[in-house]
Tab-separated table of C-alpha atoms in Angstrom:
chain	number	residue	atom	x	y	z
Q	1	ALA	CA	-16.898	1.635	-11.911
Q	2	GLN	CA	-17.270	4.626	-12.992
Q	3	GLY	CA	-17.477	7.259	-9.958
Q	4	ASP	CA	-16.687	4.527	-6.775
Q	5	THR	CA	-15.052	5.933	-3.811
Q	6	ASN	CA	-13.061	3.752	-1.574
Q	7	TRP	CA	-11.824	5.746	1.528
Q	8	ASP	CA	-10.243	4.849	4.807
Q	9	LEU	CA	-8.952	6.362	8.083
Q	10	ALA	CA	-6.628	4.606	10.259
Q	11	PHE	CA	-5.495	5.649	13.597
Q	12	LEU	CA	-2.224	3.643	15.364
Q	13	SER	CA	-1.368	4.720	18.876
Q	14	GLY	CA	1.760	2.777	20.799
Q	15	LYS	CA	3.796	3.138	23.921
Q	16	SER	CA	6.774	1.294	24.859
Q	17	ASN	CA	8.952	0.679	27.911
Q	18	LEU	CA	11.755	-1.011	27.122
Q	19	THR	CA	14.276	-1.654	30.503
Q	20	GLY	CA	17.973	-2.901	29.326
Q	21	ASN	CA	18.342	-2.148	26.070
Q	22	SER	CA	22.486	-2.257	25.653
Q	23	VAL	CA	24.917	-5.125	24.939
Q	24	VAL	CA	26.401	-7.090	27.952
Q	25	PRO	CA	29.786	-8.149	28.708
Q	26	SER	CA	29.758	-11.794	27.439
Q	27	TYR	CA	33.436	-13.864	26.901
Q	28	SER	CA	36.021	-11.949	27.885
Q	29	VAL	CA	40.201	-13.140	25.672
Q	30	ASP	CA	43.099	-12.626	27.834
Q	31	GLY	CA	46.292	-14.863	26.503
Q	32	GLY	CA	44.395	-16.534	23.826
Q	33	LEU	CA	42.322	-18.321	26.442
Q	34	ALA	CA	38.237	-17.669	26.817
Q	35	THR	CA	36.675	-16.420	30.097
Q	36	PRO	CA	32.696	-16.577	30.382
Q	37	GLY	CA	31.527	-13.332	32.213
Q	38	LEU	CA	28.436	-11.311	32.695
Q	39	TYR	CA	25.926	-12.788	30.151
Q	40	GLU	CA	26.755	-16.288	31.289
Q	41	ALA	CA	26.760	-15.871	35.240
Q	42	ARG	CA	23.485	-14.209	34.670
Q	43	ARG	CA	20.983	-13.796	31.002
Q	44	SER	CA	19.001	-11.374	32.568
Q	45	ALA	CA	21.908	-8.938	33.385
Q	46	VAL	CA	22.504	-5.702	32.455
Q	47	TYR	CA	26.177	-3.904	32.744
Q	48	THR	CA	25.567	-0.505	33.578
Q	49	TYR	CA	21.995	0.901	35.257
Q	50	PRO	CA	19.732	2.743	34.625
Q	51	ASP	CA	18.882	1.394	31.061
Q	52	ILE	CA	15.591	2.543	30.367
Q	53	THR	CA	13.698	3.448	27.236
Q	54	ARG	CA	10.454	4.759	26.590
Q	55	ASN	CA	8.619	5.312	23.315
Q	56	GLN	CA	5.210	6.890	22.168
Q	57	LEU	CA	3.978	6.816	18.699
Q	58	ASN	CA	0.867	8.267	17.556
Q	59	GLN	CA	-0.658	8.000	13.491
Q	60	LEU	CA	-3.143	9.413	11.711
Q	61	THR	CA	-3.596	8.305	8.275
Q	62	PHE	CA	-6.223	8.635	5.514
Q	63	ASN	CA	-6.764	6.954	1.822
Q	64	LEU	CA	-8.849	7.555	-0.818
Q	65	GLN	CA	-9.238	6.067	-4.319
Q	66	HIS	CA	-11.725	7.255	-7.037
Q	67	MET	CA	-12.769	5.411	-10.516
Q	68	LEU	CA	-12.456	8.512	-12.644
Q	69	ASP	CA	-13.559	5.865	-15.055
Q	70	ALA	CA	-13.421	1.854	-15.545
Q	71	ARG	CA	-9.960	2.279	-16.602
Q	72	THR	CA	-8.628	5.745	-14.783
Q	73	GLU	CA	-8.032	5.457	-11.026
Q	74	ILE	CA	-6.919	8.033	-9.012
Q	75	ALA	CA	-5.637	7.732	-5.207
Q	76	SER	CA	-4.085	9.254	-1.910
Q	77	THR	CA	-2.478	8.891	1.257
Q	78	THR	CA	-2.242	11.469	3.630
Q	79	TYR	CA	-0.171	11.199	7.115
Q	80	LEU	CA	0.166	12.787	10.520
Q	81	ARG	CA	2.459	10.854	12.864
Q	82	SER	CA	3.815	12.694	15.977
Q	83	SER	CA	6.492	10.529	17.854
Q	84	SER	CA	8.621	10.536	21.693
Q	85	ARG	CA	11.603	8.910	22.800
Q	86	HIS	CA	12.811	9.069	26.555
Q	87	ALA	CA	16.301	7.376	27.503
Q	88	ILE	CA	17.839	7.414	30.409
Q	89	ASN	CA	21.430	5.809	30.719
Q	90	GLY	CA	23.838	4.677	33.698
Q	91	ASP	CA	27.363	4.659	32.056
Q	92	LEU	CA	30.999	4.817	32.898
Q	93	ASN	CA	32.831	7.910	32.455
Q	94	GLU	CA	34.720	9.179	30.183
Q	95	THR	CA	37.828	9.972	31.887
Q	96	TYR	CA	37.778	6.092	33.128
Q	97	GLN	CA	37.509	5.050	29.702
Q	98	ASP	CA	40.997	7.674	28.798
Q	99	GLY	CA	43.157	6.395	32.046
Q	100	THR	CA	42.133	9.232	33.885
Q	101	GLN	CA	40.681	8.588	37.381
Q	102	ASN	CA	38.576	11.284	39.651
Q	103	LEU	CA	35.503	11.369	41.643
Q	104	TYR	CA	32.948	10.557	39.408
Q	105	PRO	CA	33.198	6.943	37.782
Q	106	GLY	CA	30.130	7.323	36.106
Q	107	THR	CA	27.700	9.701	34.478
Q	108	LEU	CA	23.915	9.736	33.854
Q	109	ASN	CA	22.730	10.494	30.283
Q	110	THR	CA	19.559	11.396	29.511
Q	111	ALA	CA	18.249	12.034	26.275
Q	112	ASN	CA	14.441	13.586	24.643
Q	113	LEU	CA	14.084	13.135	20.968
Q	114	SER	CA	11.016	14.545	19.569
Q	115	GLN	CA	9.661	14.567	16.296
Q	116	THR	CA	6.623	15.490	14.375
Q	117	SER	CA	6.097	14.407	10.502
Q	118	TYR	CA	3.284	14.647	8.156
Q	119	GLY	CA	2.963	14.173	4.368
Q	120	SER	CA	0.850	13.135	1.279
Q	121	SER	CA	1.108	11.512	-2.165
Q	122	LEU	CA	-1.544	11.355	-5.041
Q	123	ASN	CA	-1.205	9.289	-8.236
Q	124	LEU	CA	-3.181	8.598	-11.397
Q	125	THR	CA	-3.199	5.474	-13.257
Q	126	LYS	CA	-4.548	4.639	-16.492
Q	127	GLU	CA	-5.116	0.836	-18.384
Q	128	LEU	CA	-4.573	1.644	-21.909
Q	129	GLU	CA	-4.607	-1.220	-24.750
Q	130	ARG	CA	-1.121	-2.645	-24.167
Q	131	HIS	CA	0.462	-0.418	-21.602
Q	132	HIS	CA	-0.178	0.399	-17.200
Q	133	LEU	CA	0.623	4.010	-16.711
Q	134	THR	CA	1.238	5.842	-13.300
Q	135	ILE	CA	2.177	9.556	-12.545
Q	136	GLY	CA	2.631	10.921	-8.865
Q	137	ALA	CA	3.779	13.287	-6.812
Q	138	SER	CA	4.637	12.761	-3.460
Q	139	VAL	CA	5.511	15.490	-0.097
Q	140	ASP	CA	7.175	15.008	3.035
Q	141	ALA	CA	7.988	16.862	5.728
Q	142	SER	CA	9.071	16.845	9.456
Q	143	ARG	CA	10.445	18.910	12.742
Q	144	ILE	CA	13.125	17.163	15.017
Q	145	ARG	CA	14.127	18.540	18.868
Q	146	TYR	CA	17.026	16.350	20.137
Q	147	ALA	CA	18.261	16.980	23.790
Q	148	GLN	CA	20.895	15.825	25.539
Q	149	PHE	CA	22.226	16.265	29.151
Q	150	GLN	CA	24.646	14.149	31.456
Q	151	GLN	CA	25.250	14.121	35.579
Q	152	ASP	CA	28.253	13.054	36.759
Q	153	GLY	CA	27.992	10.357	39.537
Q	154	THR	CA	28.869	6.620	41.066
Q	155	PHE	CA	28.840	3.473	40.763
Q	156	ASN	CA	26.682	1.238	43.602
Q	157	SER	CA	27.640	-2.452	44.328
Q	158	SER	CA	25.813	-3.428	41.484
Q	159	ARG	CA	26.716	-1.339	38.836
Q	160	GLY	CA	24.134	1.300	39.067
Q	161	VAL	CA	24.840	4.393	38.760
Q	162	VAL	CA	23.721	7.171	41.081
Q	163	GLY	CA	23.843	10.784	40.133
Q	164	THR	CA	25.689	13.493	42.700
Q	165	GLY	CA	26.928	16.179	40.241
Q	166	ASP	CA	25.041	19.445	38.455
Q	167	VAL	CA	22.516	18.029	35.587
Q	168	GLU	CA	24.608	19.578	32.268
Q	169	GLN	CA	22.669	20.571	29.057
Q	170	MET	CA	24.742	18.510	26.567
Q	171	VAL	CA	23.675	19.735	23.105
Q	172	ASP	CA	20.444	20.860	21.851
Q	173	VAL	CA	19.319	20.355	18.633
Q	174	SER	CA	15.916	21.486	16.707
Q	175	GLY	CA	15.778	20.532	13.020
Q	176	LYS	CA	12.929	20.380	9.901
Q	177	SER	CA	12.990	18.509	6.593
Q	178	LEU	CA	11.054	18.639	3.176
Q	179	SER	CA	11.574	16.440	0.270
Q	180	MET	CA	9.454	15.976	-2.797
Q	181	GLY	CA	9.420	13.446	-5.746
Q	182	LEU	CA	7.750	12.867	-9.518
Q	183	TYR	CA	6.930	9.549	-10.463
Q	184	ALA	CA	6.078	7.836	-13.592
Q	185	SER	CA	5.814	4.101	-14.535
Q	186	ASP	CA	4.173	2.462	-17.454
Q	187	THR	CA	4.297	-1.286	-17.982
Q	188	TRP	CA	4.434	-2.086	-21.580
Q	189	THR	CA	2.969	-5.246	-23.012
Q	190	ILE	CA	5.140	-5.910	-26.002
Q	191	VAL	CA	3.394	-9.221	-26.850
Q	192	PRO	CA	1.320	-11.043	-25.228
Q	193	GLY	CA	3.032	-12.804	-21.905
Q	194	THR	CA	6.095	-10.305	-22.266
Q	195	TYR	CA	6.413	-6.849	-20.365
Q	196	LEU	CA	8.227	-4.243	-20.227
Q	197	THR	CA	8.275	-1.667	-17.133
Q	198	THR	CA	10.113	1.676	-16.891
Q	199	ALA	CA	9.709	4.130	-14.567
Q	200	ALA	CA	12.060	7.292	-12.863
Q	201	ARG	CA	11.599	9.382	-9.980
Q	202	PHE	CA	12.403	12.471	-9.152
Q	203	ASN	CA	13.705	13.204	-5.242
Q	204	HIS	CA	14.429	17.092	-3.719
Q	205	ALA	CA	15.014	17.512	-0.242
Q	206	GLN	CA	16.356	20.445	1.761
Q	207	VAL	CA	17.823	19.698	5.380
Q	208	SER	CA	18.155	22.497	7.814
Q	209	ASN	CA	19.715	22.316	11.114
Q	210	THR	CA	19.906	24.706	14.095
Q	211	LEU	CA	22.660	22.894	16.327
Q	212	THR	CA	23.585	24.300	19.874
Q	213	ARG	CA	26.605	22.977	22.531
Q	214	PHE	CA	26.924	25.734	24.254
Q	215	ASP	CA	29.834	26.924	22.691
Q	216	PRO	CA	29.789	29.506	20.209
Q	217	ALA	CA	32.834	27.361	17.679
Q	218	THR	CA	30.967	24.109	17.922
Q	219	SER	CA	27.483	25.810	17.519
Q	220	GLY	CA	25.361	27.526	14.747
Q	221	THR	CA	22.721	26.357	11.258
Q	222	GLU	CA	23.245	24.650	8.841
Q	223	ASN	CA	21.149	24.485	5.508
Q	224	PHE	CA	21.643	20.887	2.776
Q	225	THR	CA	20.112	20.998	-0.491
Q	226	TYR	CA	19.797	17.155	-2.071
Q	227	SER	CA	18.301	15.832	-5.746
Q	228	LYS	CA	18.461	13.052	-7.468
Q	229	LEU	CA	16.932	11.430	-10.491
Q	230	ASN	CA	16.147	7.479	-9.811
Q	231	PRO	CA	15.808	5.536	-12.723
Q	232	SER	CA	14.383	1.885	-13.150
Q	233	ILE	CA	13.975	-1.079	-15.887
Q	234	GLY	CA	12.345	-4.624	-15.474
Q	235	LEU	CA	11.748	-7.002	-18.214
Q	236	SER	CA	9.409	-10.171	-17.246
Q	237	HIS	CA	8.397	-13.135	-19.832
Q	238	LYS	CA	6.307	-15.692	-19.278
Q	239	LEU	CA	8.785	-19.481	-20.863
Q	240	LEU	CA	5.304	-21.533	-19.951
Q	241	ASP	CA	1.612	-21.057	-18.751
Q	242	THR	CA	3.759	-21.967	-15.493
Q	243	LEU	CA	6.796	-20.486	-15.509
Q	244	GLN	CA	8.386	-16.604	-15.639
Q	245	VAL	CA	11.618	-15.046	-15.735
Q	246	PHE	CA	12.392	-11.622	-14.698
Q	247	GLY	CA	15.152	-9.798	-14.724
Q	248	ASN	CA	15.805	-5.669	-12.815
Q	249	LEU	CA	17.860	-2.596	-12.775
Q	250	ALA	CA	16.846	0.506	-10.261
Q	251	GLN	CA	19.021	3.197	-8.668
Q	252	SER	CA	17.897	4.828	-5.446
Q	253	ASN	CA	19.268	7.368	-3.164
Q	254	ARG	CA	19.471	8.437	0.840
Q	255	VAL	CA	19.618	11.832	2.490
Q	256	PRO	CA	21.899	11.930	4.975
Q	257	THR	CA	20.004	12.226	8.665
Q	258	VAL	CA	20.493	14.966	11.044
Q	259	ILE	CA	22.950	13.046	13.094
Q	260	GLU	CA	25.112	12.157	10.683
Q	261	LEU	CA	25.460	15.830	9.120
Q	262	GLY	CA	26.098	17.326	12.369
Q	263	CYS	CA	28.974	14.993	13.264
Q	264	ALA	CA	31.041	14.957	9.828
Q	265	ASP	CA	34.212	16.819	10.986
Q	266	GLU	CA	37.753	14.934	10.715
Q	267	THR	CA	38.657	17.995	12.668
Q	268	GLN	CA	36.161	17.751	15.241
Q	269	GLY	CA	35.247	14.512	16.019
Q	270	CYS	CA	32.338	13.649	18.877
Q	271	ARG	CA	31.319	10.916	20.802
Q	272	LEU	CA	28.200	9.428	19.256
Q	273	PRO	CA	25.736	11.195	19.286
Q	274	ILE	CA	26.246	14.002	22.033
Q	275	GLY	CA	28.993	15.877	19.910
Q	276	LEU	CA	27.081	17.526	17.250
Q	277	GLN	CA	28.289	20.090	15.439
Q	278	SER	CA	28.192	22.556	12.608
Q	279	ASP	CA	29.767	20.690	9.991
Q	280	PRO	CA	30.866	19.670	6.542
Q	281	TYR	CA	28.619	18.135	4.132
Q	282	LEU	CA	28.110	14.429	3.414
Q	283	LYS	CA	27.335	12.739	-0.145
Q	284	GLN	CA	24.035	11.172	-0.672
Q	285	VAL	CA	23.916	7.778	-0.650
Q	286	VAL	CA	23.372	6.304	-4.121
Q	287	SER	CA	22.531	2.817	-4.060
Q	288	ARG	CA	21.733	0.087	-7.679
Q	289	THR	CA	20.332	-3.326	-7.770
Q	290	LEU	CA	20.548	-5.520	-10.464
Q	291	GLU	CA	18.170	-8.523	-9.531
Q	292	GLY	CA	16.531	-11.593	-11.528
Q	293	GLY	CA	14.955	-14.592	-11.212
Q	294	LEU	CA	12.040	-16.512	-11.531
Q	295	ARG	CA	8.579	-17.988	-10.338
Q	296	TRP	CA	7.074	-20.963	-11.206
Q	297	GLN	CA	2.967	-22.277	-10.234
Q	298	PRO	CA	2.898	-25.592	-11.868
Q	299	ASP	CA	-0.780	-25.728	-9.703
Q	300	ASP	CA	-2.942	-23.519	-7.859
Q	301	ARG	CA	-1.852	-24.806	-4.639
Q	302	SER	CA	1.753	-24.718	-5.002
Q	303	THR	CA	4.168	-21.472	-6.087
Q	304	VAL	CA	8.026	-21.563	-6.072
Q	305	SER	CA	10.115	-18.260	-6.489
Q	306	ALA	CA	13.953	-17.945	-6.986
Q	307	SER	CA	15.846	-14.425	-6.730
Q	308	THR	CA	19.008	-13.645	-7.007
Q	309	TYR	CA	20.160	-9.938	-6.156
Q	310	LEU	CA	23.660	-7.450	-6.567
Q	311	THR	CA	23.317	-4.293	-4.585
Q	312	LEU	CA	26.521	-1.640	-4.813
Q	313	ASN	CA	25.947	1.452	-2.496
Q	314	LYS	CA	27.794	4.620	-3.498
Q	315	ASP	CA	29.072	6.930	-1.015
Q	316	ASP	CA	27.707	5.186	1.823
Q	317	ILE	CA	27.400	6.393	5.506
Q	318	LEU	CA	30.423	5.090	7.970
Q	319	PHE	CA	31.852	6.223	11.534
Q	320	LEU	CA	35.378	6.479	11.690
Q	321	LYS	CA	38.034	7.391	13.754
Q	322	THR	CA	39.577	11.135	13.808
Q	323	GLY	CA	43.096	9.851	14.696
Q	324	THR	CA	43.385	9.955	18.043
Q	325	GLY	CA	41.208	9.818	21.019
Q	326	GLN	CA	37.974	7.945	20.982
Q	327	THR	CA	36.289	10.193	19.575
Q	328	GLY	CA	35.106	10.170	15.528
Q	329	TYR	CA	32.968	11.564	12.959
Q	330	PHE	CA	30.760	10.636	9.689
Q	331	HIS	CA	32.234	9.925	6.814
Q	332	ASN	CA	31.072	8.940	3.306
Q	333	PHE	CA	33.031	5.787	2.348
Q	334	ASP	CA	33.432	4.556	-1.167
Q	335	GLY	CA	31.480	1.544	-1.552
Q	336	THR	CA	29.747	-1.084	0.197
Q	337	ARG	CA	28.071	-4.319	-1.321
Q	338	TYR	CA	25.033	-6.700	-0.743
Q	339	GLN	CA	24.868	-9.872	-3.203
Q	340	GLY	CA	22.093	-13.054	-2.357
Q	341	LEU	CA	19.962	-15.480	-3.363
Q	342	ASP	CA	16.191	-15.611	-2.200
Q	343	LEU	CA	14.788	-18.810	-2.220
Q	344	SER	CA	10.218	-19.167	-1.522
Q	345	ALA	CA	8.184	-22.444	-1.924
Q	346	ASN	CA	4.548	-22.974	-0.515
Q	347	ARG	CA	2.191	-25.341	-1.045
Q	348	GLN	CA	-1.509	-26.824	0.170
Q	349	PHE	CA	-1.881	-29.816	1.709
Q	350	GLY	CA	-6.050	-29.652	1.840
Q	351	THR	CA	-6.512	-27.948	5.251
Q	352	VAL	CA	-3.017	-27.466	5.983
Q	353	SER	CA	-0.749	-25.464	4.081
Q	354	VAL	CA	3.258	-25.280	4.643
Q	355	ARG	CA	5.830	-22.973	3.554
Q	356	LEU	CA	9.701	-22.069	3.326
Q	357	ASN	CA	11.800	-19.042	3.095
Q	358	TYR	CA	15.996	-19.383	2.939
Q	359	SER	CA	17.827	-16.461	2.080
Q	360	TYR	CA	21.303	-16.343	1.302
Q	361	LEU	CA	23.107	-12.685	1.604
Q	362	HIS	CA	27.196	-11.546	1.799
Q	363	ALA	CA	27.047	-7.888	3.381
Q	364	THR	CA	30.760	-6.817	2.794
Q	365	TYR	CA	32.620	-3.754	2.855
Q	366	ASP	CA	33.947	-2.639	-1.494
Q	367	ALA	CA	36.754	-0.288	-0.713
Q	368	ASN	CA	39.801	-0.408	1.704
Q	369	GLY	CA	39.228	1.962	5.021
Q	370	GLU	CA	39.399	2.254	8.171
Q	371	LEU	CA	35.946	1.949	10.654
Q	372	PHE	CA	36.562	3.046	14.365
Q	373	TYR	CA	34.525	0.871	17.508
Q	374	GLY	CA	34.882	1.512	21.214
Q	375	ASN	CA	39.008	1.247	21.618
Q	376	ARG	CA	40.299	-0.148	18.567
Q	377	SER	CA	40.395	1.036	14.805
Q	378	VAL	CA	39.752	-1.980	12.202
Q	379	GLU	CA	41.200	-1.888	9.206
Q	380	VAL	CA	38.467	-3.316	6.109
Q	381	LYS	CA	39.078	-3.682	2.152
Q	382	PRO	CA	37.028	-5.155	-0.606
Q	383	GLY	CA	35.671	-8.342	0.452
Q	384	THR	CA	35.710	-7.528	4.237
Q	385	ARG	CA	32.529	-9.277	5.955
Q	386	MET	CA	30.000	-6.522	7.900
Q	387	ALA	CA	28.991	-7.383	11.657
Q	388	GLY	CA	25.404	-7.861	12.405
Q	389	LEU	CA	24.115	-9.753	9.848
Q	390	PRO	CA	23.636	-13.746	9.099
Q	391	GLN	CA	24.663	-15.287	5.730
Q	392	HIS	CA	21.727	-18.143	5.902
Q	393	THR	CA	18.197	-17.572	7.317
Q	394	LEU	CA	15.952	-20.540	7.155
Q	395	LYS	CA	12.232	-20.085	7.828
Q	396	LEU	CA	9.352	-23.646	7.727
Q	397	GLY	CA	6.053	-22.411	8.647
Q	398	ALA	CA	2.859	-24.368	8.216
Q	399	ASP	CA	-0.605	-23.751	8.940
Q	400	TRP	CA	-3.786	-26.309	10.166
Q	401	LYS	CA	-7.069	-25.161	9.185
Q	402	ALA	CA	-8.579	-27.340	11.591
Q	403	THR	CA	-12.030	-26.160	11.723
Q	404	PRO	CA	-13.558	-22.882	9.965
Q	405	ALA	CA	-13.350	-21.099	13.005
Q	406	LEU	CA	-10.197	-22.497	14.507
Q	407	SER	CA	-6.880	-22.340	13.400
Q	408	LEU	CA	-3.413	-23.693	14.729
Q	409	GLY	CA	0.286	-23.182	13.236
Q	410	GLY	CA	4.120	-22.739	13.950
Q	411	ASP	CA	7.332	-21.259	12.563
Q	412	LEU	CA	10.821	-22.393	12.933
Q	413	VAL	CA	13.208	-19.882	11.831
Q	414	THR	CA	17.604	-20.595	11.931
Q	415	THR	CA	19.946	-18.252	11.087
Q	416	SER	CA	23.815	-18.498	10.993
Q	417	SER	CA	26.343	-16.665	12.713
Q	418	LEU	CA	27.201	-13.499	12.988
Q	419	VAL	CA	30.636	-11.077	12.947
Q	420	SER	CA	30.769	-9.154	15.949
Q	421	GLN	CA	31.353	-5.001	15.619
Q	422	GLY	CA	35.045	-4.286	16.272
Q	423	ASN	CA	36.258	-8.077	14.841
Q	424	GLU	CA	35.389	-7.748	11.796
Q	425	ASP	CA	39.193	-8.306	10.273
Q	426	GLY	CA	39.775	-11.128	13.101
Q	427	LYS	CA	41.145	-9.270	15.379
Q	428	ILE	CA	40.727	-7.858	19.046
Q	429	ASP	CA	43.462	-6.003	19.158
Q	430	ALA	CA	46.329	-4.777	16.681
Q	431	VAL	CA	48.258	-7.876	16.903
Q	432	ASN	CA	46.262	-10.673	17.821
Q	433	PHE	CA	43.317	-12.616	15.790
Q	434	TYR	CA	40.477	-14.253	17.447
Q	435	ASN	CA	37.102	-15.270	16.488
Q	436	MET	CA	34.876	-12.843	18.631
Q	437	GLY	CA	31.908	-14.102	16.278
Q	438	VAL	CA	28.321	-14.552	17.864
Q	439	ALA	CA	26.627	-18.503	16.734
Q	440	GLY	CA	23.624	-18.794	15.110
Q	441	TYR	CA	20.327	-19.698	16.280
Q	442	THR	CA	16.903	-21.694	16.103
Q	443	VAL	CA	13.752	-21.055	17.449
Q	444	VAL	CA	10.108	-22.472	17.206
Q	445	ASN	CA	6.879	-19.978	17.528
Q	446	LEU	CA	3.575	-21.067	17.896
Q	447	ARG	CA	0.133	-19.259	17.328
Q	448	THR	CA	-3.332	-19.805	17.242
Q	449	SER	CA	-6.711	-18.436	16.471
Q	450	TYR	CA	-10.261	-18.638	16.917
Q	451	LYS	CA	-12.935	-16.633	14.752
Q	452	ALA	CA	-16.022	-16.452	17.337
Q	453	ASP	CA	-18.075	-14.709	14.551
Q	454	LYS	CA	-17.538	-12.805	11.599
Q	455	HIS	CA	-16.391	-9.277	13.386
Q	456	LEU	CA	-14.924	-11.240	16.200
Q	457	GLU	CA	-11.269	-13.352	16.847
Q	458	PHE	CA	-9.227	-14.277	19.394
Q	459	PHE	CA	-5.972	-15.339	18.687
Q	460	GLY	CA	-2.742	-16.290	21.117
Q	461	ARG	CA	1.004	-16.792	20.117
Q	462	ILE	CA	4.009	-18.173	22.081
Q	463	ASN	CA	7.587	-17.073	20.696
Q	464	ASN	CA	10.228	-19.029	21.932
Q	465	LEU	CA	8.812	-22.136	22.878
Q	466	PHE	CA	11.916	-23.934	24.481
Q	467	ASP	CA	13.586	-20.674	25.777
Q	468	ARG	CA	16.377	-21.131	23.937
Q	469	ARG	CA	19.347	-19.074	24.776
Q	470	TYR	CA	21.016	-16.722	21.855
Q	471	GLU	CA	21.993	-13.616	20.734
Q	472	THR	CA	21.216	-11.522	17.883
Q	473	PHE	CA	24.227	-8.921	17.732
Q	474	GLY	CA	28.044	-8.471	19.287
Q	475	MET	CA	30.793	-6.242	19.535
Q	476	VAL	CA	34.453	-6.031	20.560
Q	477	ALA	CA	34.916	-3.244	23.571
Q	478	THR	CA	36.902	-3.025	26.398
Q	479	ASN	CA	35.240	-4.213	30.100
Q	480	TYR	CA	36.112	-1.833	32.968
Q	481	PHE	CA	34.014	-4.234	35.518
Q	482	SER	CA	35.748	-7.136	37.081
Q	483	ASN	CA	34.157	-10.330	37.296
Q	484	ASN	CA	32.801	-10.056	40.932
Q	485	GLY	CA	31.076	-6.781	39.742
Q	486	LEU	CA	33.446	-4.407	40.975
Q	487	LEU	CA	34.273	-1.192	38.640
Q	488	ASP	CA	38.446	-2.255	37.604
Q	489	PRO	CA	39.869	0.726	35.556
Q	490	ASP	CA	43.575	-0.723	36.112
Q	491	ASN	CA	43.060	-3.847	34.709
Q	492	PRO	CA	40.244	-3.959	31.921
Q	493	VAL	CA	39.943	-6.620	29.617
Q	494	THR	CA	38.498	-7.297	25.896
Q	495	SER	CA	34.898	-8.479	26.025
Q	496	ARG	CA	32.648	-9.830	23.770
Q	497	PHE	CA	29.050	-7.650	24.486
Q	498	VAL	CA	26.321	-8.979	22.858
Q	499	ALA	CA	22.222	-8.323	22.838
Q	500	PRO	CA	20.563	-11.693	24.433
Q	501	GLY	CA	17.637	-12.783	21.689
Q	502	ALA	CA	14.224	-12.404	23.227
Q	503	PRO	CA	12.995	-14.919	26.192
Q	504	ARG	CA	10.148	-17.669	26.054
Q	505	ALA	CA	6.998	-15.025	25.324
Q	506	PHE	CA	3.316	-15.313	25.727
Q	507	THR	CA	0.951	-13.183	23.690
Q	508	ILE	CA	-3.038	-13.691	24.281
Q	509	GLY	CA	-5.480	-11.051	22.663
Q	510	ALA	CA	-8.940	-10.117	20.855
Q	511	ARG	CA	-9.709	-8.258	17.224
Q	512	TYR	CA	-12.946	-6.779	16.990
Q	513	LYS	CA	-13.434	-5.699	12.933
Q	514	PHE	CA	-16.296	-3.455	12.403
């Protein structure tokens, strides 16, 4: 009704301490034979340590909605977010990886990141006889500070780094960004059951960074400006009362990040992310997506949907090799391609609801190029699969309303195998082929909730019920430690490093709504 006003204020605060974030050496390959590694010997092991990341986030959000009249609404969202990250990692000294031994085989790398972001959006929605109009604007700003320190050290008997040298600051980065957007959309009812939606958004962004690497040749201030108009169009039509088909064509853009802009010079490569310097311009990433599908609702207890899509990224940003050594730089890659299919179905059987979701994703490079990972270059061409993305993902879920207050449920998640980073071309070195991919997995999760009254709810969850051992990422790199855990730089082996999946976990808690 006219004059109605709704508002809400939300505060979010979170803190986490993560230990063992890095990948762990799994199987190594020597002469075509695969040998189990540290991960197979001990699931909870870390490659080198300390490996600790501490995160903290505070966010305040204010939402406001006001009805100017029965068919006109104005709404706004304003937020303030503050976040920080502190990480310390014990790593192998770069000189050992370059084949040169010295008194300090290890290094302690410490990184501090702090960021403050704030912004607001305002939009006006108007319903006419055959049109649903929306116009709006948004503004977002952020300030970021990043610093990294390094201390030479030695390894103890369990691959832990003990700092013995002087602490040196390697990089100091401060930056700010300001982005503004103007957007408008219209959904036109051409005839009953047929709707045409057109929209456009104009984005303008400015990024300013001050980079200090304690070397005048690689220090300075850089400023970049980006603008893009992104249109979209969509059409939906009811073939039957229970069946609707739709299609959409849309464009979007992404502005390069502070780190990407700070490491974009082919002649001055860097070891991500410590080698930042004032660098050449990077183009913004432009994505174009074509999507089509259908929605079927045979009755009020069942829904089925299917959609297929194709996304082409122009000037995607990848980390490439400089040509010598182990340094690299960010560079615009001509194109990448994401195409796939999403299926979902939901059904209510009395007090039991079941659902099924399946997705097929074929993510590939769409141009010829060279990637750099650790100790080798990987030649890719149109059709080469990207690492870390499963082609098939299946999710099955069910919930049972045992009583009006008690609910029981569970999920089964299955994924197919992954291509390991550095093995996209099927090779483990310049000559030899070997599949170093990561196997798919299946995990089962259970949950329950009990509503004591309209305000108080208790809940519980078990993730990975059967404590399945699985991996979520893989990469091929050189392992400089022997199987007994001792540093052996004279006999490095090529290993598949993996990110272990989470073991069985229990969660209990309570929610209270005022």
